[in-house]
Coordinates of C-alpha atoms and ligand atoms in Angstrom, one line a residue:
X1 CA 39.6 67.0 65.9
X2 CA 41.0 68.8 62.8
X3 CA 39.6 68.8 59.3
X4 CA 41.8 69.5 56.3
X5 CA 40.1 70.1 53.0
X6 CA 41.1 67.4 50.5
X7 CA 41.5 70.1 47.9
X8 CA 43.6 72.5 50.0
X9 CA 46.8 70.9 48.9
X10 CA 46.0 71.5 45.3
X11 CA 45.7 75.3 45.6
X12 CA 42.6 77.4 45.0
X13 CA 39.6 75.0 45.1
X14 CA 36.1 74.5 43.9
X15 CA 35.0 75.9 47.1
X16 CA 31.7 77.7 47.0
X17 CA 29.7 75.5 44.7
X18 CA 27.2 74.6 47.5
X19 CA 26.4 78.2 48.6
X20 CA 22.7 78.5 49.5
X21 CA 22.2 74.8 49.7
X22 CA 21.0 72.9 52.8
X23 CA 22.3 69.4 53.6
X24 CA 21.5 66.7 56.2
X25 CA 24.5 64.4 57.0
X26 CA 23.5 61.7 59.3
X27 CA 26.1 60.5 61.8
X28 CA 28.3 63.5 61.3
X29 CA 29.8 63.7 64.8
X30 CA 32.8 61.7 63.8
X31 CA 34.5 59.5 61.2
X32 CA 33.5 59.8 57.5
X33 CA 30.3 61.7 58.3
X34 CA 32.2 64.4 60.1
X35 CA 34.6 64.8 57.2
X36 CA 31.6 65.0 54.7
X37 CA 29.8 67.6 56.8
X38 CA 32.8 69.8 57.2
X39 CA 33.5 69.7 53.4
X40 CA 29.9 70.5 52.4
X41 CA 30.0 73.4 54.9
X42 CA 33.3 74.5 53.4
X43 CA 31.6 74.7 50.1
X44 CA 29.0 77.0 51.5
X45 CA 26.2 74.7 52.5
X46 CA 24.1 74.9 55.7
X47 CA 24.8 71.5 57.2
X48 CA 22.8 69.7 59.9
X49 CA 25.4 67.9 61.9
X50 CA 23.8 65.0 63.9
X51 CA 24.9 63.0 66.8
X52 CA 23.2 60.5 69.1
X53 CA 24.9 59.7 72.4
X54 CA 26.8 61.4 75.2
X55 CA 30.1 60.3 73.7
X56 CA 29.6 62.6 70.7
X57 CA 27.9 65.5 72.4
X58 CA 31.3 67.3 72.4
X59 CA 32.3 66.2 69.0
X60 CA 29.4 67.3 66.9
X61 CA 29.7 71.0 67.9
X62 CA 33.4 70.9 66.9
X63 CA 32.3 69.9 63.3
X64 CA 29.8 72.7 63.2
X65 CA 32.5 75.1 64.6
X66 CA 34.9 74.0 61.8
X67 CA 32.3 74.9 59.2
X68 CA 32.0 78.4 60.7
X69 CA 35.8 78.8 60.7
X70 CA 36.0 78.2 57.0
X71 CA 34.1 81.5 56.5
X72 CA 32.6 80.3 53.3
X73 CA 29.1 81.3 54.1
X74 CA 28.3 77.7 55.2
X75 CA 26.7 77.0 58.6
X76 CA 26.8 74.0 60.9
X77 CA 23.7 73.3 62.9
X78 CA 24.3 70.7 65.6
X79 CA 21.3 68.4 66.4
X80 CA 20.9 65.3 68.6
X81 CA 19.0 62.9 66.4
X82 CA 18.7 59.1 66.5
X83 CA 17.7 58.1 63.0
X84 CA 15.9 55.0 64.3
X85 CA 13.3 57.2 65.9
X86 CA 10.5 58.5 63.7
X87 CA 10.2 61.5 66.0
X88 CA 13.9 62.3 65.6
X89 CA 13.8 61.8 61.8
X90 CA 10.9 64.4 61.6
X91 CA 12.8 66.7 63.9
X92 CA 15.8 66.4 61.6
X93 CA 13.7 67.3 58.5
X94 CA 12.0 70.2 60.3
X95 CA 15.3 71.7 61.5
X96 CA 16.8 71.4 58.1
X97 CA 13.9 73.1 56.4
X98 CA 13.9 75.9 59.1
X99 CA 17.7 76.5 59.0
X100 CA 18.5 77.0 55.3
X101 CA 18.0 80.1 53.3
X102 CA 15.5 78.5 50.8
X103 CA 13.5 76.5 53.3
X104 CA 14.3 73.4 51.2
X105 CA 16.5 70.3 51.8
X106 CA 18.9 70.1 48.8
X107 CA 21.1 67.2 50.0
X108 CA 20.7 64.2 52.2
X109 CA 23.7 62.1 53.0
X110 CA 22.8 58.8 54.7
X111 CA 26.0 58.1 56.5
X112 CA 25.1 56.9 60.0
X113 CA 25.5 53.2 60.6
X114 CA 25.9 50.4 63.1
X115 CA 29.0 48.5 62.0
X116 CA 29.0 45.7 64.6
X117 CA 30.4 42.4 63.5
X118 CA 28.9 39.0 64.4
X119 CA 29.4 35.4 63.3
X120 CA 26.2 33.8 61.8
X121 CA 26.0 31.4 64.8
X122 CA 25.8 34.3 67.3
X123 CA 23.3 36.6 65.5
X124 CA 20.3 37.2 67.7
X125 CA 16.9 38.8 66.7
X126 CA 18.0 41.8 68.7
X127 CA 21.3 42.2 66.9
X128 CA 19.6 41.7 63.5
X129 CA 16.9 44.3 64.2
X130 CA 19.2 46.9 65.7
X131 CA 21.5 46.8 62.6
X132 CA 18.6 46.7 60.1
X133 CA 16.9 49.6 61.9
X134 CA 19.9 51.9 61.7
X135 CA 21.4 50.9 58.4
X136 CA 18.4 50.2 56.2
X137 CA 15.0 51.2 57.7
X138 CA 16.1 54.6 58.9
X139 CA 17.5 55.8 55.5
X140 CA 14.3 54.7 53.8
X141 CA 12.0 56.5 56.1
X142 CA 14.2 59.6 56.4
X143 CA 14.2 59.8 52.6
X144 CA 10.4 59.5 52.6
X145 CA 10.2 62.4 55.1
X146 CA 12.8 64.5 53.3
X147 CA 11.7 64.2 49.6
X148 CA 8.6 66.5 49.8
X149 CA 11.0 69.2 50.8
X150 CA 13.6 68.6 48.2
X151 CA 13.8 70.8 45.1
X152 CA 14.7 69.7 41.5
X153 CA 18.5 69.3 41.5
X154 CA 18.3 67.6 44.9
X155 CA 20.9 65.0 45.8
X156 CA 20.6 61.8 47.9
X157 CA 23.8 60.0 48.8
X158 CA 23.9 56.6 50.5
X159 CA 27.2 55.6 52.1
X160 CA 27.4 51.9 51.5
X161 CA 30.4 49.6 51.8
X162 CA 32.7 47.4 49.7
X163 CA 31.8 44.8 52.3
X164 CA 28.4 44.3 50.5
X165 CA 30.4 42.3 47.9
X166 CA 33.4 40.9 49.8
X167 CA 32.1 38.0 51.7
X168 CA 34.2 38.8 54.8
X169 CA 33.3 36.7 57.9
X170 CA 31.2 38.3 60.5
X171 CA 29.5 40.8 58.2
X172 CA 26.2 38.9 57.4
X173 CA 23.8 41.6 58.5
X174 CA 26.0 44.7 57.9
X175 CA 26.9 43.7 54.3
X176 CA 23.3 42.8 53.6
X177 CA 22.0 46.2 54.7
X178 CA 24.7 47.9 52.5
X179 CA 23.6 45.8 49.5
X180 CA 20.0 46.8 50.3
X181 CA 21.0 50.5 50.1
X182 CA 22.5 49.9 46.6
X183 CA 19.1 48.5 45.6
X184 CA 17.3 51.5 47.1
X185 CA 19.6 53.8 45.1
X186 CA 18.7 52.2 41.8
X187 CA 15.0 52.1 42.5
X188 CA 14.9 55.7 43.9
X189 CA 16.9 57.0 40.9
X190 CA 14.0 55.9 38.8
X191 CA 11.2 57.0 41.2
X192 CA 12.7 60.4 42.0
X193 CA 14.4 61.1 38.6
X194 CA 12.2 62.5 35.9
X195 CA 9.4 63.3 38.3
X196 CA 11.4 65.0 41.0
X197 CA 14.8 65.9 39.4
X198 CA 16.6 64.3 42.3
X199 CA 19.7 62.1 41.8
X200 CA 20.4 59.1 44.1
X201 CA 23.8 57.5 44.3
X202 CA 25.9 55.3 46.6
X203 CA 29.5 55.9 47.6
X204 CA 31.1 52.6 48.6
X205 CA 34.3 52.8 50.7
X206 CA 36.7 50.0 51.4
X207 CA 38.3 49.9 54.8
X208 CA 38.7 53.4 56.2
X209 CA 40.7 54.3 59.3
X210 CA 37.9 55.4 61.6
X211 CA 36.6 54.3 65.0
X212 CA 34.1 51.9 63.3
X213 CA 37.0 50.1 61.7
X214 CA 39.3 50.2 64.7
X215 CA 36.4 48.8 66.9
X216 CA 36.1 45.8 64.6
X217 CA 37.1 42.4 65.9
X218 CA 40.7 41.3 65.6
X219 CA 39.7 38.5 63.3
X220 CA 37.9 40.9 60.9
X221 CA 40.8 43.2 60.7
X222 CA 43.2 40.3 60.2
X223 CA 41.1 38.9 57.4
X224 CA 41.4 42.3 55.5
X225 CA 45.2 42.7 55.8
X226 CA 46.1 40.8 52.6
X227 CA 43.6 42.8 50.6
X228 CA 44.8 46.1 52.2
X229 CA 48.4 45.2 51.3
X230 CA 47.5 44.5 47.7
X231 CA 45.3 47.5 47.1
X232 CA 46.2 48.7 43.6
X233 CA 46.3 52.5 44.3
X234 CA 48.6 52.2 47.3
X235 CA 49.3 49.6 49.9
X236 CA 47.3 51.2 52.7
X237 CA 43.9 51.6 54.2
X238 CA 41.7 54.5 53.0
X239 CA 41.4 57.7 54.9
X240 CA 38.4 59.9 55.5
X241 CA 39.7 62.4 53.0
X242 CA 39.8 59.7 50.3
X243 CA 36.0 59.4 50.5
X244 CA 35.0 63.0 51.1
X245 CA 35.7 64.4 47.6
X246 CA 33.6 61.6 46.0
X247 CA 30.6 62.6 48.1
X248 CA 31.1 66.3 47.5
X249 CA 31.3 65.7 43.7
X250 CA 28.0 63.7 43.9
X251 CA 26.5 66.6 45.9
X252 CA 27.5 69.1 43.3
X253 CA 25.7 70.4 40.2
X254 CA 28.4 68.8 38.0
X255 CA 27.2 65.3 38.9
X256 CA 23.8 65.8 37.3
X257 CA 24.2 62.9 34.8
X258 CA 25.2 60.4 37.5
X259 CA 22.3 58.6 39.2
X260 CA 21.6 55.1 40.4
X261 CA 25.4 54.5 40.5
X262 CA 27.7 53.0 43.0
X263 CA 31.0 55.0 43.2
X264 CA 33.7 52.8 44.5
X265 CA 36.1 54.4 47.0
X266 CA 38.4 51.4 47.6
X267 CA 41.7 52.3 45.9
X268 CA 40.8 49.5 43.5
X269 CA 40.8 46.8 46.1
X270 CA 40.1 43.5 44.6
X271 CA 36.5 42.5 45.2
X272 CA 35.1 39.0 44.7
Ligands
NAP301 N1 35.2 52.8 58.4 C1 35.2 51.9 57.4 O1 36.1 51.1 57.3 C2 34.0 51.9 56.5 C3 34.1 51.0 55.4 C4 33.0 51.0 54.5 C5 31.9 51.7 54.7 N2 31.8 52.5 55.8 C6 30.6 53.3 56.0 O2 30.9 54.7 56.2 C7 29.9 55.2 57.1 C8 30.6 56.0 58.2 O3 31.4 55.0 58.9 P1 32.5 55.5 60.0 O4 33.6 54.5 60.0 O5 32.8 56.9 59.8 O6 31.6 55.3 61.3 P2 31.8 55.7 62.8 O7 33.1 56.4 63.0 O8 31.5 54.5 63.6 O9 30.6 56.8 63.0 C9 29.3 56.3 62.9 C10 28.4 57.5 62.9 O10 27.0 57.0 62.9 C11 26.3 57.6 63.9 N3 25.2 56.7 64.4 C12 25.2 55.4 64.8 N4 24.0 55.0 65.1 C13 23.2 56.1 64.8 C14 21.8 56.3 65.0 N5 21.0 55.3 65.4 N6 21.3 57.5 64.6 C15 22.1 58.5 64.2 N7 23.4 58.4 64.1 C16 23.9 57.2 64.4 C17 27.3 57.8 65.1 O11 26.8 58.8 66.0 P3 27.4 58.9 67.5 O12 28.7 59.5 67.4 O13 26.4 59.8 68.2 O14 27.4 57.5 68.0 C18 28.5 58.3 64.2 O15 28.4 59.7 64.0 C19 29.0 54.1 57.5 O16 27.8 54.1 56.8 C20 29.9 52.9 57.3 O17 29.1 51.7 57.1 C21 32.9 52.6 56.7

């Protein structure tokens, strides 16, 4: 796995604006989360890189290793943590607090998700609960555990999805959980704003070329083709590095006047 900085191609970069900060990025073993973790580390943050299963046991240390290679002062701490487990969520918070220079958690990026597709007629209790647990319940309770350790200037980012508004077949539960995160964001922006000095925002990607997308059903991918071809910015799917700079901006000090927002990372894809 190789990570290129989305700013490298434009010469000397913003680089070190997260030095001294500590960030949790859930689901950062691969895909969009891996790109976000690597970039926050490149900007100098200590990043807790999480994975769950055996399949990612090799991948997560590669992300942490990439952070060390940037030599930006950032650190990657690899941790096995299933965010549906209360014990693992607390472990994640404890490790983040212990690992950073200030013993605080400056940034929480809720990226991990279960993206399984299912037609309405086939949804079972088990499918519903599994997806709601990962995509909606875990971010709420991880936020609840992290907030007492977050200083003023803290940043919470929820990775949602354009699917929340698109009405694509097979996304009943997934799109509903993403819409729920958009609601969390606006409520938490109020609850954690003036009192805590924390901003809360969503970054909402359109289709992005990751395993989650490639593992989608053929019908789902087929349904998106006309939209992808007519994407205003370019006739293509998004890439991980189209999303990463939006998140790193939201994590930076410069985004202080942005909260309760949904930042669209869709290339202008037509949404219904
Ligand atoms: N790809 C797209 O087209 C697209 C479009 C819109 C929005 N998004 C959103 O972008 C985010 C990242 O998507 P992606 O495509 O990069 O996904 P991905 O490649 O499937 O990666 C998912 C990540 O989530 C982790 N994860 C899953 N269940 C977890 C759990 N219970 N506890 C902790 N971590 C867990 C996985 O860990 P393991 O590696 O250990 O399994 C993996 O690191 C998601 O929120 C997704 O909904 C993606």
